[in-house]
mmCIF file of C-alpha atoms in Angstrom:
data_model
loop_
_atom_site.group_PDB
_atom_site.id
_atom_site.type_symbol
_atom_site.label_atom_id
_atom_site.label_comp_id
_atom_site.label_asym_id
_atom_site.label_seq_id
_atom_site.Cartn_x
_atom_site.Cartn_y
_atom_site.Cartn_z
ATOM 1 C CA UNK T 1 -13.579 -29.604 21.602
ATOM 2 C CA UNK T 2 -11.548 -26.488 20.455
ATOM 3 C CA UNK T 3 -10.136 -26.510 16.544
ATOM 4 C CA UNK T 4 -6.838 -24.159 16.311
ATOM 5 C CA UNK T 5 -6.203 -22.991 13.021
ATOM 6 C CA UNK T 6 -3.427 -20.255 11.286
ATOM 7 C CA UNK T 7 -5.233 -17.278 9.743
ATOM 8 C CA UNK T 8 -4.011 -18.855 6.973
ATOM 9 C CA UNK T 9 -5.721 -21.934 7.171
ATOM 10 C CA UNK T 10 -8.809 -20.314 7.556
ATOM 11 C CA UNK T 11 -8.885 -18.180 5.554
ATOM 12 C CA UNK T 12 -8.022 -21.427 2.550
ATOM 13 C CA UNK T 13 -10.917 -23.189 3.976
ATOM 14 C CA UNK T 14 -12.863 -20.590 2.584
ATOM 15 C CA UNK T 15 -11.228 -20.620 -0.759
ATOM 16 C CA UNK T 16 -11.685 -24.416 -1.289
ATOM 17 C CA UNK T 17 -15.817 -23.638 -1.129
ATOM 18 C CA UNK T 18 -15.503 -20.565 -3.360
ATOM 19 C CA UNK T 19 -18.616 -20.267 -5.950
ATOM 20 C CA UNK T 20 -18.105 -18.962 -9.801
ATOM 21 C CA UNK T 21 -20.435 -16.344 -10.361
ATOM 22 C CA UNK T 22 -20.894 -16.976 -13.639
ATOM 23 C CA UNK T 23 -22.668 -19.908 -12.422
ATOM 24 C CA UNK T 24 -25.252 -18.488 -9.995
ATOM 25 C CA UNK T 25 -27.508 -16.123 -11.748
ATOM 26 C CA UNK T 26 -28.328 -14.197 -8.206
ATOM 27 C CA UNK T 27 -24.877 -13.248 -8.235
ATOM 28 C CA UNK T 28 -23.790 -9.954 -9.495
ATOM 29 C CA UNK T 29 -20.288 -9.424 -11.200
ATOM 30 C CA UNK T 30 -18.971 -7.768 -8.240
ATOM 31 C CA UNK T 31 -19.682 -10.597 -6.077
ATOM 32 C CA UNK T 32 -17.946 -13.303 -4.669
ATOM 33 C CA UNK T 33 -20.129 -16.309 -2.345
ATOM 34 C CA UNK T 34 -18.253 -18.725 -0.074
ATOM 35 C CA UNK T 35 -19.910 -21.909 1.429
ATOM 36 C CA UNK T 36 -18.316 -22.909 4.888
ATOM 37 C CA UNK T 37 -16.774 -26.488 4.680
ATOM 38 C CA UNK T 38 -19.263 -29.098 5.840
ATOM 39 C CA UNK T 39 -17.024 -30.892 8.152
ATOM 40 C CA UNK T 40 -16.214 -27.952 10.161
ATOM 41 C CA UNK T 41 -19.752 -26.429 10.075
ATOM 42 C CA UNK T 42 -22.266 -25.009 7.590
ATOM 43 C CA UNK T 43 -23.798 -21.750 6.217
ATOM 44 C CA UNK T 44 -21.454 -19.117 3.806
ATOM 45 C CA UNK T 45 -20.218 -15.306 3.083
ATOM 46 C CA UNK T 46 -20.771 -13.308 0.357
ATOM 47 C CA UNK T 47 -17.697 -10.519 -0.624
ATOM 48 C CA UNK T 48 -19.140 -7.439 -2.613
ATOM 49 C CA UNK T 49 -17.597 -4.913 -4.129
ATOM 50 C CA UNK T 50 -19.683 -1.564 -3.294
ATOM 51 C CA UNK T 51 -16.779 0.483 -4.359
ATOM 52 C CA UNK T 52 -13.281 0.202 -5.172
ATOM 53 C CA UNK T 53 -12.008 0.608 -2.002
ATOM 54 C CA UNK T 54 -14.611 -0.844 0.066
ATOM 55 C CA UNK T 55 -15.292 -4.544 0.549
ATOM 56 C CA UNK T 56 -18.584 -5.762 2.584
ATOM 57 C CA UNK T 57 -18.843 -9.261 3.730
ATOM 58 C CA UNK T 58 -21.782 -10.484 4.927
ATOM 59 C CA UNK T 59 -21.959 -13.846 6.691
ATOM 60 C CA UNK T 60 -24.174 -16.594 8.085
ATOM 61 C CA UNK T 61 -22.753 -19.318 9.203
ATOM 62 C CA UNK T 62 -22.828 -21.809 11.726
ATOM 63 C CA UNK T 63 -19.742 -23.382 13.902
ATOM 64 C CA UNK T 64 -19.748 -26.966 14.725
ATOM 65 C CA UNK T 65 -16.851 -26.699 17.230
ATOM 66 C CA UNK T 66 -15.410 -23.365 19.037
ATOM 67 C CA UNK T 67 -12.638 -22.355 16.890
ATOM 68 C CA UNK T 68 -9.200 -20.340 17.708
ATOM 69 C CA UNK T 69 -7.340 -18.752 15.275
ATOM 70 C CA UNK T 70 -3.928 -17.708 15.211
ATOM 71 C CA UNK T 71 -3.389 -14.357 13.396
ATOM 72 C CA UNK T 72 -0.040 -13.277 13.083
ATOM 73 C CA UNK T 73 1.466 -9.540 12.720
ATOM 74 C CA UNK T 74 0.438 -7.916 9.698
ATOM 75 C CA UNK T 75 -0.571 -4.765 8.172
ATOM 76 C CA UNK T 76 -4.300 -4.681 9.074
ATOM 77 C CA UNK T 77 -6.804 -2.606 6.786
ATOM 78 C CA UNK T 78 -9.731 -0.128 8.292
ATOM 79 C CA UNK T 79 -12.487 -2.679 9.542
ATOM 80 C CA UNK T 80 -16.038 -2.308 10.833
ATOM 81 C CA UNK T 81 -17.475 -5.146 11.746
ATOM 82 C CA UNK T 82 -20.957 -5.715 13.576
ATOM 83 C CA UNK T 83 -22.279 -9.586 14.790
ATOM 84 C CA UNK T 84 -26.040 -9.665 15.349
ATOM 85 C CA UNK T 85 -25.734 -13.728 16.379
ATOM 86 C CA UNK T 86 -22.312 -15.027 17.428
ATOM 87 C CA UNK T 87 -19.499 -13.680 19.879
ATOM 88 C CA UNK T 88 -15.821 -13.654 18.776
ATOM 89 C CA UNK T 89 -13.267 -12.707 21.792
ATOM 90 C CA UNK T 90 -9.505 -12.157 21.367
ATOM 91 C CA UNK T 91 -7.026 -12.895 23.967
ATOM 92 C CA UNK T 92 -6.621 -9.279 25.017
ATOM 93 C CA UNK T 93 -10.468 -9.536 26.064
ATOM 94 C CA UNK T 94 -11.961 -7.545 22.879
ATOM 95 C CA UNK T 95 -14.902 -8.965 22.107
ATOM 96 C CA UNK T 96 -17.360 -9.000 18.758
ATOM 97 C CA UNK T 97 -20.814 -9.873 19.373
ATOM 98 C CA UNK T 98 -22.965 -9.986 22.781
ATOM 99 C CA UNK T 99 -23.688 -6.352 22.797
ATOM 100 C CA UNK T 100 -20.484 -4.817 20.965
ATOM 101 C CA UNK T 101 -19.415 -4.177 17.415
ATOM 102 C CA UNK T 102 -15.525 -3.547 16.326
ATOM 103 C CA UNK T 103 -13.826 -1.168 14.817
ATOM 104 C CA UNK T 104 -10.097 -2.264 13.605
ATOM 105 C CA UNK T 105 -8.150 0.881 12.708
ATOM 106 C CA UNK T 106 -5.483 0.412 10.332
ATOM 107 C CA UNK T 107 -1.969 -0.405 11.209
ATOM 108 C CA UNK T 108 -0.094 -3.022 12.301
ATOM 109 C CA UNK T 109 -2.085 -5.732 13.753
ATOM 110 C CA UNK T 110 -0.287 -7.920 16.433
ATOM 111 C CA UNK T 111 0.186 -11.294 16.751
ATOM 112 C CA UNK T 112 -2.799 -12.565 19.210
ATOM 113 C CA UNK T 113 -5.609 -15.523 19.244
ATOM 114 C CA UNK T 114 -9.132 -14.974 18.098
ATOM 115 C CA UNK T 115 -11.997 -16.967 19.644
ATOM 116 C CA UNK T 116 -15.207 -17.738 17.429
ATOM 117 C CA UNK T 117 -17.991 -19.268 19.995
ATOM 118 C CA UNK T 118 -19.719 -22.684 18.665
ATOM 119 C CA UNK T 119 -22.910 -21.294 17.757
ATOM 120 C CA UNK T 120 -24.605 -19.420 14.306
ATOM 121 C CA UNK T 121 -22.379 -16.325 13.318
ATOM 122 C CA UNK T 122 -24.672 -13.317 11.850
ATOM 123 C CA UNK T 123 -22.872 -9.956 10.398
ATOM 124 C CA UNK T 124 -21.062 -8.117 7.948
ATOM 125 C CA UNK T 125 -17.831 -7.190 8.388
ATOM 126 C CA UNK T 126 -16.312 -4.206 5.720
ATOM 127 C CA UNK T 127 -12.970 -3.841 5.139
ATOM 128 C CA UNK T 128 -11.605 -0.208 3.223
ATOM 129 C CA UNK T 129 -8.425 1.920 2.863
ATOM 130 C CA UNK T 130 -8.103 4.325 5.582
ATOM 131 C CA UNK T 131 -7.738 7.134 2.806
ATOM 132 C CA UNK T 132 -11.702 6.365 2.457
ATOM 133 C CA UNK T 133 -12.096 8.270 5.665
ATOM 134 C CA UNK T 134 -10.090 11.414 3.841
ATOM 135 C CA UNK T 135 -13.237 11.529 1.306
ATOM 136 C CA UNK T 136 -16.144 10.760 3.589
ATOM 137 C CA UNK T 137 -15.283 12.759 7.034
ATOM 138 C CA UNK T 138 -13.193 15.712 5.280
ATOM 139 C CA UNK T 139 -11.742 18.383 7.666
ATOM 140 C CA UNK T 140 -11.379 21.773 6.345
ATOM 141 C CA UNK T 141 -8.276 21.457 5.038
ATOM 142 C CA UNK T 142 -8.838 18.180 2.910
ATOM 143 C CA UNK T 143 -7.026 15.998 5.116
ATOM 144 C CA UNK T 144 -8.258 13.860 7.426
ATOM 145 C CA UNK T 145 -10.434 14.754 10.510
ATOM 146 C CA UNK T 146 -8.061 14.724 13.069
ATOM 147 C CA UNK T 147 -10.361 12.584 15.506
ATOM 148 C CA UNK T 148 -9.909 10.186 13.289
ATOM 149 C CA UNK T 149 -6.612 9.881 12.929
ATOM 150 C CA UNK T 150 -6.199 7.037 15.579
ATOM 151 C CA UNK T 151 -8.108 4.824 12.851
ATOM 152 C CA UNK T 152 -5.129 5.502 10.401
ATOM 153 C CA UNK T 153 -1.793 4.062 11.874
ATOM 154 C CA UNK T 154 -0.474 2.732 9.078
ATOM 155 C CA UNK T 155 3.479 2.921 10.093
ATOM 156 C CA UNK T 156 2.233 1.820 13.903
ATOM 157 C CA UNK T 157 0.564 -0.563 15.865
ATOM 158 C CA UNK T 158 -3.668 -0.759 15.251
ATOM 159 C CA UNK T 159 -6.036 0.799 17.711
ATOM 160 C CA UNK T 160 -8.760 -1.836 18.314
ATOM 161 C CA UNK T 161 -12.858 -0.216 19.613
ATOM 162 C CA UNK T 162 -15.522 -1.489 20.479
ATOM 163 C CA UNK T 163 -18.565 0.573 20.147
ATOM 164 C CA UNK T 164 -21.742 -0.879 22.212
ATOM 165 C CA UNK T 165 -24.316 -1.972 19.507
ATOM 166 C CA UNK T 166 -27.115 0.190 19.309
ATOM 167 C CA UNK T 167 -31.033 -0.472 17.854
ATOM 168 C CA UNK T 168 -29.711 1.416 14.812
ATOM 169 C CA UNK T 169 -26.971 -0.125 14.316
ATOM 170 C CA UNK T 170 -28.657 -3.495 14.237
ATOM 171 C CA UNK T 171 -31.040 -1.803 11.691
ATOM 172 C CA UNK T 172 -28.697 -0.773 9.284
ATOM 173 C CA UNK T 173 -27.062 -4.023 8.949
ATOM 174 C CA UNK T 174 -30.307 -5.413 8.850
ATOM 175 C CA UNK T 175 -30.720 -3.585 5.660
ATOM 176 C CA UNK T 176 -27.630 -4.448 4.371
ATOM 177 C CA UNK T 177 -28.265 -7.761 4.472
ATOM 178 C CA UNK T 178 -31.643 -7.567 3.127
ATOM 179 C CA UNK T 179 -30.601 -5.209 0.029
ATOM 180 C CA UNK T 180 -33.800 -4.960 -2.404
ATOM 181 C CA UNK T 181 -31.579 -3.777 -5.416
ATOM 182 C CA UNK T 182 -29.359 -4.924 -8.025
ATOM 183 C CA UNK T 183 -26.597 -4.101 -10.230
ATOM 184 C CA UNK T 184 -25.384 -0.309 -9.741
ATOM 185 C CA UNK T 185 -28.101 0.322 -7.695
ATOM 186 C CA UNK T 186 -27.817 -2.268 -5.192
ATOM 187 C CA UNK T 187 -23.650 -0.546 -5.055
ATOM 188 C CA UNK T 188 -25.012 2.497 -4.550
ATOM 189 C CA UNK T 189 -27.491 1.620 -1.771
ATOM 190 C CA UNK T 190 -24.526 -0.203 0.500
ATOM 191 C CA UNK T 191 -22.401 3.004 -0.446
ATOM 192 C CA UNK T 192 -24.860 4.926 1.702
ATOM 193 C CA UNK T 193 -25.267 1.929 4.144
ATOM 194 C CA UNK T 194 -21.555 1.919 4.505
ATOM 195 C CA UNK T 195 -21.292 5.601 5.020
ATOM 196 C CA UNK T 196 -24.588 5.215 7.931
ATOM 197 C CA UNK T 197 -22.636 2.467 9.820
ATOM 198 C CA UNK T 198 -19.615 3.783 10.305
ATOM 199 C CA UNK T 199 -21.042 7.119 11.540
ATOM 200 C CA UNK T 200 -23.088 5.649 13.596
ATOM 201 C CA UNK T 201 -19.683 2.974 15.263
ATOM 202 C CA UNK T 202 -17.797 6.275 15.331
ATOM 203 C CA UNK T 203 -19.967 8.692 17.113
ATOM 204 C CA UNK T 204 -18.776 7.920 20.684
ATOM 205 C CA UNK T 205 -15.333 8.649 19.676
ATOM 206 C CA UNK T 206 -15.337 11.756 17.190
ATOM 207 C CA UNK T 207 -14.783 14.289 19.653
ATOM 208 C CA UNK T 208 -12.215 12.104 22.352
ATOM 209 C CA UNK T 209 -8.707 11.935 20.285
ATOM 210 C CA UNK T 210 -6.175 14.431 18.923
ATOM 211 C CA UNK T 211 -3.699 14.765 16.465
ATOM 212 C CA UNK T 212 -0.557 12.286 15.689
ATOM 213 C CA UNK T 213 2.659 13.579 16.438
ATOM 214 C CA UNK T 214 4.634 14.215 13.369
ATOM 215 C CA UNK T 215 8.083 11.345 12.307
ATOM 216 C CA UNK T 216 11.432 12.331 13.368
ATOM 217 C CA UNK T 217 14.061 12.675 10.784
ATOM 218 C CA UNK T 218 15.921 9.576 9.240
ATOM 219 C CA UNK T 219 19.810 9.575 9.749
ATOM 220 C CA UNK T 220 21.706 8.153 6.349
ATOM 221 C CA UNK T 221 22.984 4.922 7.712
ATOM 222 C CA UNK T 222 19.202 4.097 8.014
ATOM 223 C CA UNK T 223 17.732 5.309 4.698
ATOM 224 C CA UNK T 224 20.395 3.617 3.099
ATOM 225 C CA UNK T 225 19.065 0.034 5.662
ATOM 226 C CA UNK T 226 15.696 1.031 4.467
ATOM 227 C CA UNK T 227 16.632 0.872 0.448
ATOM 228 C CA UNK T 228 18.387 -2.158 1.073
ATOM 229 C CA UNK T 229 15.105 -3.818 2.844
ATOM 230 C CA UNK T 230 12.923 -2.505 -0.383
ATOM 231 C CA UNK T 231 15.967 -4.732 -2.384
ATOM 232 C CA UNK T 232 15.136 -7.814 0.064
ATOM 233 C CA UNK T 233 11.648 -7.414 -0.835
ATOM 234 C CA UNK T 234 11.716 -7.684 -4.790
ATOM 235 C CA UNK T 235 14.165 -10.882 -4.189
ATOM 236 C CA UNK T 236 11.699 -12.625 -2.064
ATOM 237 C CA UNK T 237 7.831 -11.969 -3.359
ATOM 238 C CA UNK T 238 6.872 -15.122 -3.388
ATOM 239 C CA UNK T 239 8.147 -15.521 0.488
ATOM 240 C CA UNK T 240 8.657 -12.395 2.245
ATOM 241 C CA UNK T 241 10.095 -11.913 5.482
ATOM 242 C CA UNK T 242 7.863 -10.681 8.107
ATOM 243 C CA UNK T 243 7.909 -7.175 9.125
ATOM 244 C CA UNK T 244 9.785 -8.050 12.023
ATOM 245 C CA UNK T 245 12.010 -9.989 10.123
ATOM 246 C CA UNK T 246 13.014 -7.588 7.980
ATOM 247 C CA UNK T 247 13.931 -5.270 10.050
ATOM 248 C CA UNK T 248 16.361 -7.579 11.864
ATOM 249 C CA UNK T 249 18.099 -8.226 8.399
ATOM 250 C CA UNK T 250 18.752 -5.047 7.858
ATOM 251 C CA UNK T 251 19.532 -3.956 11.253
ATOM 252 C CA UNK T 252 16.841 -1.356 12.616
ATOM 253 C CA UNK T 253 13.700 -1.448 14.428
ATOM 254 C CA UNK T 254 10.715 -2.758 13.381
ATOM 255 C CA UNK T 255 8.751 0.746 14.066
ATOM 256 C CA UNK T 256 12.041 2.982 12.526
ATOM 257 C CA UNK T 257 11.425 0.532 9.515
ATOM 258 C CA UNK T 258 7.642 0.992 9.069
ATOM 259 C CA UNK T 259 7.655 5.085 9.590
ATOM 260 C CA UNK T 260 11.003 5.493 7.456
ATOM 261 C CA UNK T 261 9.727 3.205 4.257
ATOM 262 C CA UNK T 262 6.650 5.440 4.449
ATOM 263 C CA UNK T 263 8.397 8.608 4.321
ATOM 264 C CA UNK T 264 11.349 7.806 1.538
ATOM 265 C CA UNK T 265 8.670 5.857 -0.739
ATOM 266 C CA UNK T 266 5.630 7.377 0.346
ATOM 267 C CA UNK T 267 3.561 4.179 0.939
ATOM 268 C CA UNK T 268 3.867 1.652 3.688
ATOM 269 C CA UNK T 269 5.922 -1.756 3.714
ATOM 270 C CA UNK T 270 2.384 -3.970 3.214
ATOM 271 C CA UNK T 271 1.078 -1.662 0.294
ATOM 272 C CA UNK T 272 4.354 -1.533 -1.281
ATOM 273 C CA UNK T 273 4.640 -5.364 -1.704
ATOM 274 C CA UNK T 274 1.141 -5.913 -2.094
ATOM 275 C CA UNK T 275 1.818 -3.489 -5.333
ATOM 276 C CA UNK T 276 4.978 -5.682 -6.691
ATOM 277 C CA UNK T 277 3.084 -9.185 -6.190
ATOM 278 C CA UNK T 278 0.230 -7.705 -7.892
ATOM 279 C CA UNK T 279 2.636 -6.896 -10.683
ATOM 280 C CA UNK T 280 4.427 -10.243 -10.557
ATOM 281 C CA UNK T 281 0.434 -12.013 -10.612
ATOM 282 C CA UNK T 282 -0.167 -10.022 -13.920
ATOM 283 C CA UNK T 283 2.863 -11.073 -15.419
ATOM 284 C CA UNK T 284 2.154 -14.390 -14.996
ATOM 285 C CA UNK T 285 -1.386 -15.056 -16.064
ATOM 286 C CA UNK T 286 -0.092 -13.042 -19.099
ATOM 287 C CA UNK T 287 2.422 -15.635 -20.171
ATOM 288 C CA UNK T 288 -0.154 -18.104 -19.215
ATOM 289 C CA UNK T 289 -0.297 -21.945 -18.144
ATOM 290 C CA UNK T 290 -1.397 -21.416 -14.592
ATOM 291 C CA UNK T 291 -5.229 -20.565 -13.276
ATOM 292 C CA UNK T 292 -6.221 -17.940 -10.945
ATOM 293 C CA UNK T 293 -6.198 -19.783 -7.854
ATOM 294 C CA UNK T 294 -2.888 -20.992 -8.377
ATOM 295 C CA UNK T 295 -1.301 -17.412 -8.489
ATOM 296 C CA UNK T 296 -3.249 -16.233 -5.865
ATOM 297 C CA UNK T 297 -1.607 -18.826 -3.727
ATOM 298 C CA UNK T 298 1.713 -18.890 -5.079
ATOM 299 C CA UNK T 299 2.279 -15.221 -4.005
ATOM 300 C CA UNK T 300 0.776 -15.911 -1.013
ATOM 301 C CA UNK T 301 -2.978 -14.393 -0.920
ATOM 302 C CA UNK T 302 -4.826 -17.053 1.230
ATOM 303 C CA UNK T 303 -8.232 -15.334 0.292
ATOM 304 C CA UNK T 304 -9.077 -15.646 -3.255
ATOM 305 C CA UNK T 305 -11.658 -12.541 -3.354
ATOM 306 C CA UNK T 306 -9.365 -10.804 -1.441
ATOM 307 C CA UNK T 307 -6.887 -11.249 -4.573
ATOM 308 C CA UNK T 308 -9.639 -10.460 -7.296
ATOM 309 C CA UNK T 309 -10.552 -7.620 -5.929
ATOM 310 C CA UNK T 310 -7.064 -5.624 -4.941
ATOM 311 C CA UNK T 311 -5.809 -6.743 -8.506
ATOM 312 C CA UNK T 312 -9.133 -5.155 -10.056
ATOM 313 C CA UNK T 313 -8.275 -1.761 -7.927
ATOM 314 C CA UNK T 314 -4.645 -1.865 -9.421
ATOM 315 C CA UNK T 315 -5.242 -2.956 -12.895
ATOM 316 C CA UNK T 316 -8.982 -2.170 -14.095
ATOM 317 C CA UNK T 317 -9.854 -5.617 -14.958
ATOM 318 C CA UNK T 318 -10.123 -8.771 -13.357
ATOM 319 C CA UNK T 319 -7.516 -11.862 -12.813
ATOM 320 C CA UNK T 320 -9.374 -13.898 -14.729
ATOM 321 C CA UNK T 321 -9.948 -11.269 -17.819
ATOM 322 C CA UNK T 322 -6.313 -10.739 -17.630
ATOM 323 C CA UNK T 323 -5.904 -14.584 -18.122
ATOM 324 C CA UNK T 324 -8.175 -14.455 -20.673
ATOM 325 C CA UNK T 325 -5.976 -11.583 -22.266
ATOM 326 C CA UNK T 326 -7.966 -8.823 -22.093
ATOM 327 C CA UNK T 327 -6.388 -5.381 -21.718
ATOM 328 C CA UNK T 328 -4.917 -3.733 -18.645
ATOM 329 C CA UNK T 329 -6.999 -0.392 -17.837
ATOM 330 C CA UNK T 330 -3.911 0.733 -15.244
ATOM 331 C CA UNK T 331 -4.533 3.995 -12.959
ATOM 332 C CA UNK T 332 -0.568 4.284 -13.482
#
């Protein structure tokens, strides 16, 4: 037997099993456990925090049933992901697990179906801004290394690698998962655990890939389409169209809409709303009457850690201290 799910459902499977970490004394403020639903399975994830722009999962869990999920087109963040137990194979024929790890550039990710075998799933999986790469793997000009640049399409379709696992790679993870510290230390540690893995996923590849061809210009009957879809956007926050979808309303292509709302507003389509919900979340547990999980999933965040932790990066504080009424500590 096969269970088909939305991304979306699985992700709110996860949320239902959520643990407060107030209530777990092995759990560190920046954490954020998960417990796998009982009927579908058993075994959990744990979200940290290691540094504002870096989220680690690690999971152990077990699948009662194969199960295929349907993840639609969206605008995917830099992820590294390694399985030490487990396989996970999309319908393209990537595969996690059985001898290869993942790395899922940034960009738009297409629609496509996503395989998890029926058997124990061991890893971690990190998920990070592609700007992270700007500060770790400099070039000499401050901007990006250029062999990287594949991992950073933000305005275009994701490039999807799979590195062969390697004895070290196994061992980092291994001590990832087996992290002797706490507190700021134990952050610190995965920092530099972070940093090892994704050298070590990105060797093959460093010296294979050139530069990205620069935008062409935007005529004014399509910055003027573009402005209108930012309009569309602010009406609909609780239920925005698709990428896709918006570009149909307005009349240009999907790709012209993605590389020309970068270039007039200097941030991408996904980042931009992500930025106004955020602001619309705030504003509401400010006036109060609703909890944390129902915000989250009124504008639309399936993953409840997912939530805490991008309105933490935005605002300094967390969705439950600004329901609380603490004091915004904004980077704007």
């Amino acid at each position: 037997m096969t269970l088909t799910l939305k991304q979306q459902e699985w992700e709110e499977m996860w949320n239902t099993t959520s643990q407060d970490v107030t209530s777990n004394s092995d759990v560190q403020s920046f954490e954020y456990l998960f417990q796998f639903p009982q009927q579908f399975g058993q075994g959990g994830r744990k979200d940290i925090e290691v540094h504002p722009e870096i989220c680690l999962s690690i999971f152990d869990y077990e699948l009662r049933e194969n199960v295929v999920v349907q993840l639609p087109e969206w605008e995917h963040p830099l992820q590294f992901s390694v399985s030490l137990s487990g396989t996970v194979i999309d319908e393209y024929g990537g595969k996690l697990g059985a001898g290869y790890t993942c790395i899922s550039g940034a960009g738009i990710q297409r629609q496509m179906l996503v395989k998890s075998s029926k058997s124990r799933h061991i890893g971690i999986n990190i998920h990070m801004s592609p700007d992270v790469l700007r500060t770790f793997f400099p070039h000499c000009d401050g901007e990006m290394l250029p062999q990287l640049r594949l991992l950073a399409n933000g305005d275009d379709w994701q490039s999807l690698i799979y590195p062969e696992i390697t004895s070290a790679i196994e061992q980092v993870v291994k001590q990832m998962m087996s992290c002797p510290y706490q507190g700021t230390t134990k952050q610190i540690y995965l920092q530099g655990k972070v940093i090892e893995l994704m050298a070590l996923q990105l060797a093959p590849i460093l010296n294979n890939q050139a530069e990205l061809a620069p935008s062409p210009q935007l005529k004014p009957t399509t910055v003027n389409r573009i402005h209108q879809a930012r309009e569309i956007l602010h009406f609909r926050l609780e239920n925005p169209p698709s990428l896709v979808e918006l570009a149909e309303i307005v009349g240009i292509s999907d790709r012209t809409l993605r590389y020309g709302f970068k270039a007039l507003f200097g941030t991408t389509v996904f980042t931009y709303l992500t930025q106004k919900r955020l602001e619309r979340a705030e504003e509401l547990l400010r006036h109060g009457g609703v909890t944390v999980a129902e915000v989250a999933n009124l504008l639309g965040y399936s993953h409840l850690g997912h939530f805490a932790a991008a309105f933490k990066r935005q605002f300094g504080i967390t969705p439950s201290e600004c329901l609380l009424g603490k004091k915004s500590i904004s980077p704007y």
